[in-house]
PDB file of C-alpha atoms in Angstrom:
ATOM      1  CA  UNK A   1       0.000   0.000   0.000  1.00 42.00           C
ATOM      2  CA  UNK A   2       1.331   3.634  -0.622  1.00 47.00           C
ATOM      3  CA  UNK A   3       2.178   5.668   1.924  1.00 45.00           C
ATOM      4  CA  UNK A   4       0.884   9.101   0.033  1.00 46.00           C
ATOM      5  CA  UNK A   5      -2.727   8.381  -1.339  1.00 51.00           C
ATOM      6  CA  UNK A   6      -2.990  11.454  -3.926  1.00 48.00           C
ATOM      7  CA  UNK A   7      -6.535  12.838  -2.872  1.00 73.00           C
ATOM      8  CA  UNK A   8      -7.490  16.051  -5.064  1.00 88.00           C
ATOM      9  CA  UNK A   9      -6.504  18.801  -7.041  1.00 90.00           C
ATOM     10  CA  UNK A  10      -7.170  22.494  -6.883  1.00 90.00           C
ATOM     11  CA  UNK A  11      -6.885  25.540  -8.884  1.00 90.00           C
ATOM     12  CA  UNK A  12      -4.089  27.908  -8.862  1.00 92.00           C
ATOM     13  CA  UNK A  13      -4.974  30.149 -11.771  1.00 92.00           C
ATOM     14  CA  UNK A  14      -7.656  31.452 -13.842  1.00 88.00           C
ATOM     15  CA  UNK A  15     -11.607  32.293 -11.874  1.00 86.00           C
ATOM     16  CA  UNK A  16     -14.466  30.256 -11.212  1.00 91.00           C
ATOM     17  CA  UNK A  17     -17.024  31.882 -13.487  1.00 92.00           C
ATOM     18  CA  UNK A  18     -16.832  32.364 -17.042  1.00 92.00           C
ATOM     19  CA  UNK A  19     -19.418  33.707 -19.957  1.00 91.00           C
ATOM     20  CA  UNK A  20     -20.934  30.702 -22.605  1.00 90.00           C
ATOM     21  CA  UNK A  21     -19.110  30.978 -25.495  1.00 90.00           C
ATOM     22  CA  UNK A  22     -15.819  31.859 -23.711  1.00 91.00           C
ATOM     23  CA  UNK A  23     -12.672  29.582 -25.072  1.00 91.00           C
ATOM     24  CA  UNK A  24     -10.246  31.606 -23.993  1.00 92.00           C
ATOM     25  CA  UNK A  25     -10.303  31.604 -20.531  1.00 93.00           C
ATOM     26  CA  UNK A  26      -7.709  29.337 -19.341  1.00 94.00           C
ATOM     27  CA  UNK A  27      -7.778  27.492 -15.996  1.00 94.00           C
ATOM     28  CA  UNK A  28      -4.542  25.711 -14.206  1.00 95.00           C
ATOM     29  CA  UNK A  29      -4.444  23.456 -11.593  1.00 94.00           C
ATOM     30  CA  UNK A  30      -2.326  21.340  -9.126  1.00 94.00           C
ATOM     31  CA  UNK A  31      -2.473  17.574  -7.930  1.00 92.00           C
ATOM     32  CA  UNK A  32      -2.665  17.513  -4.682  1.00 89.00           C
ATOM     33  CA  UNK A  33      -1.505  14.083  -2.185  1.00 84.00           C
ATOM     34  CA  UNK A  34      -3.564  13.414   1.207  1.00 83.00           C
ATOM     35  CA  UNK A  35      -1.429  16.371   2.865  1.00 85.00           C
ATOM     36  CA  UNK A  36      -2.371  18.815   0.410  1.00 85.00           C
ATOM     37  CA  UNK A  37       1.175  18.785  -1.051  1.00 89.00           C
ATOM     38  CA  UNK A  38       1.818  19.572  -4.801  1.00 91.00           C
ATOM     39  CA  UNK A  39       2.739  16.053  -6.535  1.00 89.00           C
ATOM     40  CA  UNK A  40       5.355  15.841  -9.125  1.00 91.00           C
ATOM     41  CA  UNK A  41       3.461  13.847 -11.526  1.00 92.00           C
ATOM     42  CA  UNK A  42       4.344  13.976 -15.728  1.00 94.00           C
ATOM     43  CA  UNK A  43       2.053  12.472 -18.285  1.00 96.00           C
ATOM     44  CA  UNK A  44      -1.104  12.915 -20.269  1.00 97.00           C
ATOM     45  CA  UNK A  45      -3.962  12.337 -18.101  1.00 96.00           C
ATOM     46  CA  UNK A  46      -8.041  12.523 -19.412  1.00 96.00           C
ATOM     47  CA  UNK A  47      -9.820  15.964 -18.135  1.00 95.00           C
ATOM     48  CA  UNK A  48     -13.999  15.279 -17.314  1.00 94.00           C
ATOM     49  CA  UNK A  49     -16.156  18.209 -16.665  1.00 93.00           C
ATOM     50  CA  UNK A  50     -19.545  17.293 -15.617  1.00 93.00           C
ATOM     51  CA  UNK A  51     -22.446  18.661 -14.241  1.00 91.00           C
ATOM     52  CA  UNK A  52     -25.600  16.266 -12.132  1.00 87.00           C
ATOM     53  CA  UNK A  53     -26.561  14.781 -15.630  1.00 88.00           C
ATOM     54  CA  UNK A  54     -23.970  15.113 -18.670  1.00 90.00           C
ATOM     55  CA  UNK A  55     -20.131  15.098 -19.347  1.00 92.00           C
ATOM     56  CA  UNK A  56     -19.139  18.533 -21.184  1.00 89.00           C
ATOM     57  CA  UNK A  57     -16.312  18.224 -21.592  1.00 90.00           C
ATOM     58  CA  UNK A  58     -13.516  14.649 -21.906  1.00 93.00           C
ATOM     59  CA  UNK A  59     -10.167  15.609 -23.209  1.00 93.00           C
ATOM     60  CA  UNK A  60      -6.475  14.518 -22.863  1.00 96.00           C
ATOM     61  CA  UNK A  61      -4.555  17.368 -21.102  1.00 96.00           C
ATOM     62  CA  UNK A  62      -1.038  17.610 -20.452  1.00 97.00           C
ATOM     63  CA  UNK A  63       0.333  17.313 -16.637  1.00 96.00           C
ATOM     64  CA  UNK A  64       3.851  19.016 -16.110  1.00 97.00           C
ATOM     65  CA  UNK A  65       5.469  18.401 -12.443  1.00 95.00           C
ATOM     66  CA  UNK A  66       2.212  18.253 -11.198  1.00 94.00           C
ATOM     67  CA  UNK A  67       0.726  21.268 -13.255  1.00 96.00           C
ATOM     68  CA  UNK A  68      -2.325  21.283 -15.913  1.00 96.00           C
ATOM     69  CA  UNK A  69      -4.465  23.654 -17.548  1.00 95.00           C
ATOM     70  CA  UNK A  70      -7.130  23.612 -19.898  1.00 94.00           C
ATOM     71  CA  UNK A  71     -10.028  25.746 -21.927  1.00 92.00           C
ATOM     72  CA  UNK A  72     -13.417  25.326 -23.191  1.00 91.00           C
ATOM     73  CA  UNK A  73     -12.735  24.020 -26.941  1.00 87.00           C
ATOM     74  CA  UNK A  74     -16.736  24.801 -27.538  1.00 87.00           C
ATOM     75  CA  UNK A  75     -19.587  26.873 -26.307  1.00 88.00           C
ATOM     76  CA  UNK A  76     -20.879  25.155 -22.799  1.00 88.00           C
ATOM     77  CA  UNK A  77     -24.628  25.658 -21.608  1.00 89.00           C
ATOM     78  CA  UNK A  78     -24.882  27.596 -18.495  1.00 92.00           C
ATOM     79  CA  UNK A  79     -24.959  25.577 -15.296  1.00 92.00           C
ATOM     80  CA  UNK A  80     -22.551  24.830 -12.452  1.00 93.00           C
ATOM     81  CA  UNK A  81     -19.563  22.019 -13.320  1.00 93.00           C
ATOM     82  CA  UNK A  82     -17.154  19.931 -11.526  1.00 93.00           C
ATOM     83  CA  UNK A  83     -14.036  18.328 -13.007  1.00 92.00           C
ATOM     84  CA  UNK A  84     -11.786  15.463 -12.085  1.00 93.00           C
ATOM     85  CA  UNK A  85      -8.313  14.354 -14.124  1.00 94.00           C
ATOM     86  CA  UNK A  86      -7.788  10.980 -14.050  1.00 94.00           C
ATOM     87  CA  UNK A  87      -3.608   9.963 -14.452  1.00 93.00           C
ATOM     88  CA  UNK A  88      -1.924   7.157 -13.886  1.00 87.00           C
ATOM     89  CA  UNK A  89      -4.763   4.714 -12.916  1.00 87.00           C
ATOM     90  CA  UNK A  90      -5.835   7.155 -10.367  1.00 87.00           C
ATOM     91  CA  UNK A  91      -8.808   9.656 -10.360  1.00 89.00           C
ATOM     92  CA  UNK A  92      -8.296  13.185  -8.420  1.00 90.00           C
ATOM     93  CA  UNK A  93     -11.471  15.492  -7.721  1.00 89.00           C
ATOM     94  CA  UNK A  94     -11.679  18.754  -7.357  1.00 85.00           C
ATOM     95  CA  UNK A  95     -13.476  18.483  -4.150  1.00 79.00           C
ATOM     96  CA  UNK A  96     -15.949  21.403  -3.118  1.00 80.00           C
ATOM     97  CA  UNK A  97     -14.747  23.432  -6.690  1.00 85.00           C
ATOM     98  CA  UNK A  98     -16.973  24.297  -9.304  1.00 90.00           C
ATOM     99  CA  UNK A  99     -16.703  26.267 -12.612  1.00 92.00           C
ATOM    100  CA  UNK A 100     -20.175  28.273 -13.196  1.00 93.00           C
ATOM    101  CA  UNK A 101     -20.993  29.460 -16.741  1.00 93.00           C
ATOM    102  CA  UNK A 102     -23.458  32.122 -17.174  1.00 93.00           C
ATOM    103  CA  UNK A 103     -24.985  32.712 -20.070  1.00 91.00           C
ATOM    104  CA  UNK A 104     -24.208  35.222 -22.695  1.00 83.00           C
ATOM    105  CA  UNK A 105     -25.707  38.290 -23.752  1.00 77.00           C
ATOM    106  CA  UNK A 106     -25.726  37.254 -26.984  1.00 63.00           C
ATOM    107  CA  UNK A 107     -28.289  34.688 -27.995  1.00 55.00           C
ATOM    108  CA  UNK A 108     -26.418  32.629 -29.992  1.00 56.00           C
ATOM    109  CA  UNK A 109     -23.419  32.686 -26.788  1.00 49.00           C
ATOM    110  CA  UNK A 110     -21.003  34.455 -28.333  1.00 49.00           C
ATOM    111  CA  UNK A 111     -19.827  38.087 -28.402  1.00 45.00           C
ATOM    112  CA  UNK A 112     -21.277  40.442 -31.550  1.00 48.00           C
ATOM    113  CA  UNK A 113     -18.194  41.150 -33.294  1.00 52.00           C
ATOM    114  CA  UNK A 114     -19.336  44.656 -33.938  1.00 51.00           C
ATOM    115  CA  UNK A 115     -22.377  46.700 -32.299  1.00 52.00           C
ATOM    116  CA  UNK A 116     -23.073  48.485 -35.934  1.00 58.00           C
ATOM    117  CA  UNK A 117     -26.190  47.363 -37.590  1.00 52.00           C
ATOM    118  CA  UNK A 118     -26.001  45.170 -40.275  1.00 50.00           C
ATOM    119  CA  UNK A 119     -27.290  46.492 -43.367  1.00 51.00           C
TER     120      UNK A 119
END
């Protein structure tokens, strides 16, 4: 049995609440083992973003000494997420963390490129 059980990860960079439509936000992260202690883990490990009822968002992501990051690739619906990375046979939860997406003031959940009406 291992000694260090890594538990979780948390964020380091970026904010908690973005705008649908926004892919260029970018959000980093740390593993964390069961003393809250950055892990130096390297490798690709799979990203899931989920809310109560669907998965977002399932992507390979790059971990660095313990490091990731990651952006939305696509518009996401509004609503309240949680993510999880899973890397080297183990799965690490962000815990009490959520990313909230509010909707856009645009309909179609992007930003007008120009506030001129189209003739």
């Amino acid at each position: 049995m291992q000694s260090n059980i890594m538990t979780s990860i948390k964020q380091v960079d970026g904010g908690s609440v973005i705008k649908s439509g926004d892919t260029s936000s970018v959000f980093k992260f740390e593993i964390l083992d069961d003393d809250g202690v950055k892990k130096d883990l390297t490798g690709t490990g799979k990203l899931v973003i989920f809310n109560f009822k669907d998965v977002i968002l399932y992507q390979d992501v790059e971990v660095e000494h313990g490091s990731f990051s990651f952006k939305f690739d696509k518009v996401v619906a509004p609503g309240y997420y949680k993510l999880e990375i899973k890397l080297d046979g183990y799965v690490f939860p962000t815990g009490d963390f959520e990313i909230r997406v509010r909707p856009s003031f645009n309909p179609a959940n992007s930003v007008p490129e120009s506030t001129e009406d189209p003739k």
